[in-house]
Amino acid sequence: MTDKLLETQVNIFLSNFKCCADQGEIDYSEVNSKTTKFLRTIGWTNKAMNSFILENIESKHYFRGPSEHHHQKNRTVVEFGMMLDDIQLYVKLELIIENEDFVAGYMSFHPREQKIEHFPLDRTGEVE
């Protein structure tokens, strides 16, 4: 896949995700236990996580996907790496198709357990 095609796919994903989230079409049912524990540790709610991601995520944070959900149909999953102060985060988001509409889904938001070797859309090398 060319960088331009990939960048377009990621930007469309993020645009749809943000639009759904801005409209309150959000599904937190797949937030994993690592995320819940991490949010508790930093004193954040799901709403605070949502706000942080919507305000800060960009295509340059992309590192993998889109891929199909491992259990559910009609879901597209994309993975990102972001920073929260000095914490390297792993962020896994999904777009869910429900009744012909999109819903933004959160899966993971916690410190990385593995190093992300490459951010293919980070042309300046600023994403850690």
JSON list of C-alpha atoms in Angstrom, two decimals:
[
{"chain": "A", "resi": 1, "resn": "MET", "atom": "CA", "xyz": [0.00, 0.00, 0.00]},
{"chain": "A", "resi": 2, "resn": "THR", "atom": "CA", "xyz": [1.39, 3.39, -0.92]},
{"chain": "A", "resi": 3, "resn": "ASP", "atom": "CA", "xyz": [1.91, 6.00, 1.77]},
{"chain": "A", "resi": 4, "resn": "LYS", "atom": "CA", "xyz": [-0.73, 8.26, 0.19]},
{"chain": "A", "resi": 5, "resn": "LEU", "atom": "CA", "xyz": [-3.34, 5.50, 0.12]},
{"chain": "A", "resi": 6, "resn": "LEU", "atom": "CA", "xyz": [-2.53, 4.49, 3.69]},
{"chain": "A", "resi": 7, "resn": "GLU", "atom": "CA", "xyz": [-2.60, 8.10, 4.87]},
{"chain": "A", "resi": 8, "resn": "THR", "atom": "CA", "xyz": [-6.00, 8.59, 3.20]},
{"chain": "A", "resi": 9, "resn": "GLN", "atom": "CA", "xyz": [-7.37, 5.45, 4.87]},
{"chain": "A", "resi": 10, "resn": "VAL", "atom": "CA", "xyz": [-6.11, 6.54, 8.30]},
{"chain": "A", "resi": 11, "resn": "ASN", "atom": "CA", "xyz": [-7.43, 10.08, 7.86]},
{"chain": "A", "resi": 12, "resn": "ILE", "atom": "CA", "xyz": [-10.86, 8.76, 6.84]},
{"chain": "A", "resi": 13, "resn": "PHE", "atom": "CA", "xyz": [-10.86, 6.44, 9.86]},
{"chain": "A", "resi": 14, "resn": "LEU", "atom": "CA", "xyz": [-9.90, 9.29, 12.22]},
{"chain": "A", "resi": 15, "resn": "SER", "atom": "CA", "xyz": [-12.41, 11.68, 10.66]},
{"chain": "A", "resi": 16, "resn": "ASN", "atom": "CA", "xyz": [-15.25, 9.17, 11.07]},
{"chain": "A", "resi": 17, "resn": "PHE", "atom": "CA", "xyz": [-14.09, 8.24, 14.57]},
{"chain": "A", "resi": 18, "resn": "LYS", "atom": "CA", "xyz": [-13.93, 11.86, 15.72]},
{"chain": "A", "resi": 19, "resn": "CYS", "atom": "CA", "xyz": [-17.29, 12.69, 14.15]},
{"chain": "A", "resi": 20, "resn": "CYS", "atom": "CA", "xyz": [-18.97, 9.80, 15.98]},
{"chain": "A", "resi": 21, "resn": "ALA", "atom": "CA", "xyz": [-17.29, 10.65, 19.28]},
{"chain": "A", "resi": 22, "resn": "ASP", "atom": "CA", "xyz": [-18.20, 14.34, 18.95]},
{"chain": "A", "resi": 23, "resn": "GLN", "atom": "CA", "xyz": [-21.83, 13.30, 18.48]},
{"chain": "A", "resi": 24, "resn": "GLY", "atom": "CA", "xyz": [-21.73, 11.00, 21.53]},
{"chain": "A", "resi": 25, "resn": "GLU", "atom": "CA", "xyz": [-21.84, 7.83, 19.44]},
{"chain": "A", "resi": 26, "resn": "ILE", "atom": "CA", "xyz": [-19.24, 6.02, 21.56]},
{"chain": "A", "resi": 27, "resn": "ASP", "atom": "CA", "xyz": [-18.92, 2.40, 22.68]},
{"chain": "A", "resi": 28, "resn": "TYR", "atom": "CA", "xyz": [-16.73, 1.72, 25.72]},
{"chain": "A", "resi": 29, "resn": "SER", "atom": "CA", "xyz": [-17.81, -1.94, 26.07]},
{"chain": "A", "resi": 30, "resn": "GLU", "atom": "CA", "xyz": [-14.49, -3.29, 24.79]},
{"chain": "A", "resi": 31, "resn": "VAL", "atom": "CA", "xyz": [-12.22, -1.16, 26.96]},
{"chain": "A", "resi": 32, "resn": "ASN", "atom": "CA", "xyz": [-9.82, -3.77, 28.31]},
{"chain": "A", "resi": 33, "resn": "SER", "atom": "CA", "xyz": [-8.75, -4.30, 31.92]},
{"chain": "A", "resi": 34, "resn": "LYS", "atom": "CA", "xyz": [-5.27, -2.82, 31.30]},
{"chain": "A", "resi": 35, "resn": "THR", "atom": "CA", "xyz": [-6.94, 0.38, 30.16]},
{"chain": "A", "resi": 36, "resn": "THR", "atom": "CA", "xyz": [-9.33, 0.49, 33.10]},
{"chain": "A", "resi": 37, "resn": "LYS", "atom": "CA", "xyz": [-6.45, -0.04, 35.54]},
{"chain": "A", "resi": 38, "resn": "PHE", "atom": "CA", "xyz": [-4.30, 2.61, 33.85]},
{"chain": "A", "resi": 39, "resn": "LEU", "atom": "CA", "xyz": [-7.14, 5.17, 33.82]},
{"chain": "A", "resi": 40, "resn": "ARG", "atom": "CA", "xyz": [-7.71, 4.52, 37.52]},
{"chain": "A", "resi": 41, "resn": "THR", "atom": "CA", "xyz": [-3.99, 4.99, 38.20]},
{"chain": "A", "resi": 42, "resn": "ILE", "atom": "CA", "xyz": [-3.88, 8.40, 36.50]},
{"chain": "A", "resi": 43, "resn": "GLY", "atom": "CA", "xyz": [-7.28, 9.46, 37.85]},
{"chain": "A", "resi": 44, "resn": "TRP", "atom": "CA", "xyz": [-9.03, 9.64, 34.49]},
{"chain": "A", "resi": 45, "resn": "THR", "atom": "CA", "xyz": [-12.49, 8.57, 33.37]},
{"chain": "A", "resi": 46, "resn": "ASN", "atom": "CA", "xyz": [-13.44, 7.17, 29.97]},
{"chain": "A", "resi": 47, "resn": "LYS", "atom": "CA", "xyz": [-14.66, 10.67, 29.16]},
{"chain": "A", "resi": 48, "resn": "ALA", "atom": "CA", "xyz": [-11.22, 12.16, 29.93]},
{"chain": "A", "resi": 49, "resn": "MET", "atom": "CA", "xyz": [-9.56, 9.50, 27.76]},
{"chain": "A", "resi": 50, "resn": "ASN", "atom": "CA", "xyz": [-11.99, 10.32, 24.96]},
{"chain": "A", "resi": 51, "resn": "SER", "atom": "CA", "xyz": [-11.23, 14.05, 25.23]},
{"chain": "A", "resi": 52, "resn": "PHE", "atom": "CA", "xyz": [-7.47, 13.48, 25.23]},
{"chain": "A", "resi": 53, "resn": "ILE", "atom": "CA", "xyz": [-7.61, 11.28, 22.15]},
{"chain": "A", "resi": 54, "resn": "LEU", "atom": "CA", "xyz": [-9.95, 13.57, 20.21]},
{"chain": "A", "resi": 55, "resn": "GLU", "atom": "CA", "xyz": [-7.77, 16.60, 20.96]},
{"chain": "A", "resi": 56, "resn": "ASN", "atom": "CA", "xyz": [-4.41, 14.96, 20.25]},
{"chain": "A", "resi": 57, "resn": "ILE", "atom": "CA", "xyz": [-4.56, 12.01, 17.87]},
{"chain": "A", "resi": 58, "resn": "GLU", "atom": "CA", "xyz": [-3.28, 12.50, 14.34]},
{"chain": "A", "resi": 59, "resn": "SER", "atom": "CA", "xyz": [-2.46, 10.24, 11.42]},
{"chain": "A", "resi": 60, "resn": "LYS", "atom": "CA", "xyz": [1.24, 10.48, 12.33]},
{"chain": "A", "resi": 61, "resn": "HIS", "atom": "CA", "xyz": [0.46, 8.38, 15.46]},
{"chain": "A", "resi": 62, "resn": "TYR", "atom": "CA", "xyz": [-0.69, 5.45, 13.30]},
{"chain": "A", "resi": 63, "resn": "PHE", "atom": "CA", "xyz": [1.34, 2.27, 13.28]},
{"chain": "A", "resi": 64, "resn": "ARG", "atom": "CA", "xyz": [-0.90, -0.66, 12.30]},
{"chain": "A", "resi": 65, "resn": "GLY", "atom": "CA", "xyz": [-4.22, -1.48, 10.62]},
{"chain": "A", "resi": 66, "resn": "PRO", "atom": "CA", "xyz": [-6.87, -1.21, 9.52]},
{"chain": "A", "resi": 67, "resn": "SER", "atom": "CA", "xyz": [-7.66, -4.79, 10.43]},
{"chain": "A", "resi": 68, "resn": "GLU", "atom": "CA", "xyz": [-10.78, -6.76, 11.15]},
{"chain": "A", "resi": 69, "resn": "HIS", "atom": "CA", "xyz": [-11.90, -7.23, 14.73]},
{"chain": "A", "resi": 70, "resn": "HIS", "atom": "CA", "xyz": [-10.78, -10.57, 16.14]},
{"chain": "A", "resi": 71, "resn": "HIS", "atom": "CA", "xyz": [-14.28, -11.59, 17.35]},
{"chain": "A", "resi": 72, "resn": "GLN", "atom": "CA", "xyz": [-16.93, -9.21, 16.03]},
{"chain": "A", "resi": 73, "resn": "LYS", "atom": "CA", "xyz": [-18.20, -8.50, 12.52]},
{"chain": "A", "resi": 74, "resn": "ASN", "atom": "CA", "xyz": [-18.70, -5.00, 11.11]},
{"chain": "A", "resi": 75, "resn": "ARG", "atom": "CA", "xyz": [-15.75, -3.52, 13.01]},
{"chain": "A", "resi": 76, "resn": "THR", "atom": "CA", "xyz": [-12.51, -2.01, 11.76]},
{"chain": "A", "resi": 77, "resn": "VAL", "atom": "CA", "xyz": [-9.57, -1.72, 14.16]},
{"chain": "A", "resi": 78, "resn": "VAL", "atom": "CA", "xyz": [-6.62, 0.69, 13.89]},
{"chain": "A", "resi": 79, "resn": "GLU", "atom": "CA", "xyz": [-3.67, 0.96, 16.29]},
{"chain": "A", "resi": 80, "resn": "PHE", "atom": "CA", "xyz": [-1.75, 4.06, 17.32]},
{"chain": "A", "resi": 81, "resn": "GLY", "atom": "CA", "xyz": [1.11, 5.11, 19.57]},
{"chain": "A", "resi": 82, "resn": "MET", "atom": "CA", "xyz": [0.86, 8.38, 21.49]},
{"chain": "A", "resi": 83, "resn": "MET", "atom": "CA", "xyz": [2.58, 10.13, 24.37]},
{"chain": "A", "resi": 84, "resn": "LEU", "atom": "CA", "xyz": [1.00, 11.27, 27.63]},
{"chain": "A", "resi": 85, "resn": "ASP", "atom": "CA", "xyz": [3.67, 13.36, 29.33]},
{"chain": "A", "resi": 86, "resn": "ASP", "atom": "CA", "xyz": [6.56, 10.86, 29.46]},
{"chain": "A", "resi": 87, "resn": "ILE", "atom": "CA", "xyz": [4.41, 7.73, 29.07]},
{"chain": "A", "resi": 88, "resn": "GLN", "atom": "CA", "xyz": [4.47, 5.93, 25.72]},
{"chain": "A", "resi": 89, "resn": "LEU", "atom": "CA", "xyz": [0.89, 4.81, 25.09]},
{"chain": "A", "resi": 90, "resn": "TYR", "atom": "CA", "xyz": [-0.64, 2.04, 23.03]},
{"chain": "A", "resi": 91, "resn": "VAL", "atom": "CA", "xyz": [-4.03, 3.14, 21.65]},
{"chain": "A", "resi": 92, "resn": "LYS", "atom": "CA", "xyz": [-6.42, 0.75, 19.88]},
{"chain": "A", "resi": 93, "resn": "LEU", "atom": "CA", "xyz": [-9.57, 2.22, 18.36]},
{"chain": "A", "resi": 94, "resn": "GLU", "atom": "CA", "xyz": [-12.38, 0.78, 16.30]},
{"chain": "A", "resi": 95, "resn": "LEU", "atom": "CA", "xyz": [-15.19, 1.94, 14.08]},
{"chain": "A", "resi": 96, "resn": "ILE", "atom": "CA", "xyz": [-18.31, -0.13, 14.51]},
{"chain": "A", "resi": 97, "resn": "ILE", "atom": "CA", "xyz": [-21.10, -0.27, 11.95]},
{"chain": "A", "resi": 98, "resn": "GLU", "atom": "CA", "xyz": [-24.47, -0.42, 13.72]},
{"chain": "A", "resi": 99, "resn": "ASN", "atom": "CA", "xyz": [-27.71, -0.05, 11.78]},
{"chain": "A", "resi": 100, "resn": "GLU", "atom": "CA", "xyz": [-25.85, 1.53, 8.86]},
{"chain": "A", "resi": 101, "resn": "ASP", "atom": "CA", "xyz": [-24.24, 4.18, 11.12]},
{"chain": "A", "resi": 102, "resn": "PHE", "atom": "CA", "xyz": [-20.75, 4.39, 12.58]},
{"chain": "A", "resi": 103, "resn": "VAL", "atom": "CA", "xyz": [-19.99, 4.22, 16.30]},
{"chain": "A", "resi": 104, "resn": "ALA", "atom": "CA", "xyz": [-16.56, 5.09, 17.77]},
{"chain": "A", "resi": 105, "resn": "GLY", "atom": "CA", "xyz": [-15.18, 2.25, 19.88]},
{"chain": "A", "resi": 106, "resn": "TYR", "atom": "CA", "xyz": [-12.41, 2.27, 22.45]},
{"chain": "A", "resi": 107, "resn": "MET", "atom": "CA", "xyz": [-10.40, -0.87, 23.11]},
{"chain": "A", "resi": 108, "resn": "SER", "atom": "CA", "xyz": [-6.96, 0.03, 24.53]},
{"chain": "A", "resi": 109, "resn": "PHE", "atom": "CA", "xyz": [-5.31, 3.08, 26.08]},
{"chain": "A", "resi": 110, "resn": "HIS", "atom": "CA", "xyz": [-2.40, 2.12, 28.33]},
{"chain": "A", "resi": 111, "resn": "PRO", "atom": "CA", "xyz": [1.41, 2.12, 28.52]},
{"chain": "A", "resi": 112, "resn": "ARG", "atom": "CA", "xyz": [3.02, 0.14, 25.73]},
{"chain": "A", "resi": 113, "resn": "GLU", "atom": "CA", "xyz": [4.12, -3.37, 26.51]},
{"chain": "A", "resi": 114, "resn": "GLN", "atom": "CA", "xyz": [6.19, -3.57, 23.33]},
{"chain": "A", "resi": 115, "resn": "LYS", "atom": "CA", "xyz": [8.25, -1.05, 21.43]},
{"chain": "A", "resi": 116, "resn": "ILE", "atom": "CA", "xyz": [6.64, 0.34, 18.30]},
{"chain": "A", "resi": 117, "resn": "GLU", "atom": "CA", "xyz": [9.38, 0.11, 15.70]},
{"chain": "A", "resi": 118, "resn": "HIS", "atom": "CA", "xyz": [7.88, 2.22, 12.95]},
{"chain": "A", "resi": 119, "resn": "PHE", "atom": "CA", "xyz": [5.28, 4.96, 12.51]},
{"chain": "A", "resi": 120, "resn": "PRO", "atom": "CA", "xyz": [4.81, 4.90, 8.72]},
{"chain": "A", "resi": 121, "resn": "LEU", "atom": "CA", "xyz": [3.00, 8.26, 8.52]},
{"chain": "A", "resi": 122, "resn": "ASP", "atom": "CA", "xyz": [5.38, 10.18, 10.81]},
{"chain": "A", "resi": 123, "resn": "ARG", "atom": "CA", "xyz": [7.48, 11.98, 8.21]},
{"chain": "A", "resi": 124, "resn": "THR", "atom": "CA", "xyz": [9.31, 14.16, 10.74]},
{"chain": "A", "resi": 125, "resn": "GLY", "atom": "CA", "xyz": [10.28, 11.37, 13.15]},
{"chain": "A", "resi": 126, "resn": "GLU", "atom": "CA", "xyz": [8.73, 13.16, 16.12]},
{"chain": "A", "resi": 127, "resn": "VAL", "atom": "CA", "xyz": [6.45, 10.36, 17.35]},
{"chain": "A", "resi": 128, "resn": "GLU", "atom": "CA", "xyz": [8.00, 8.12, 19.99]}
]
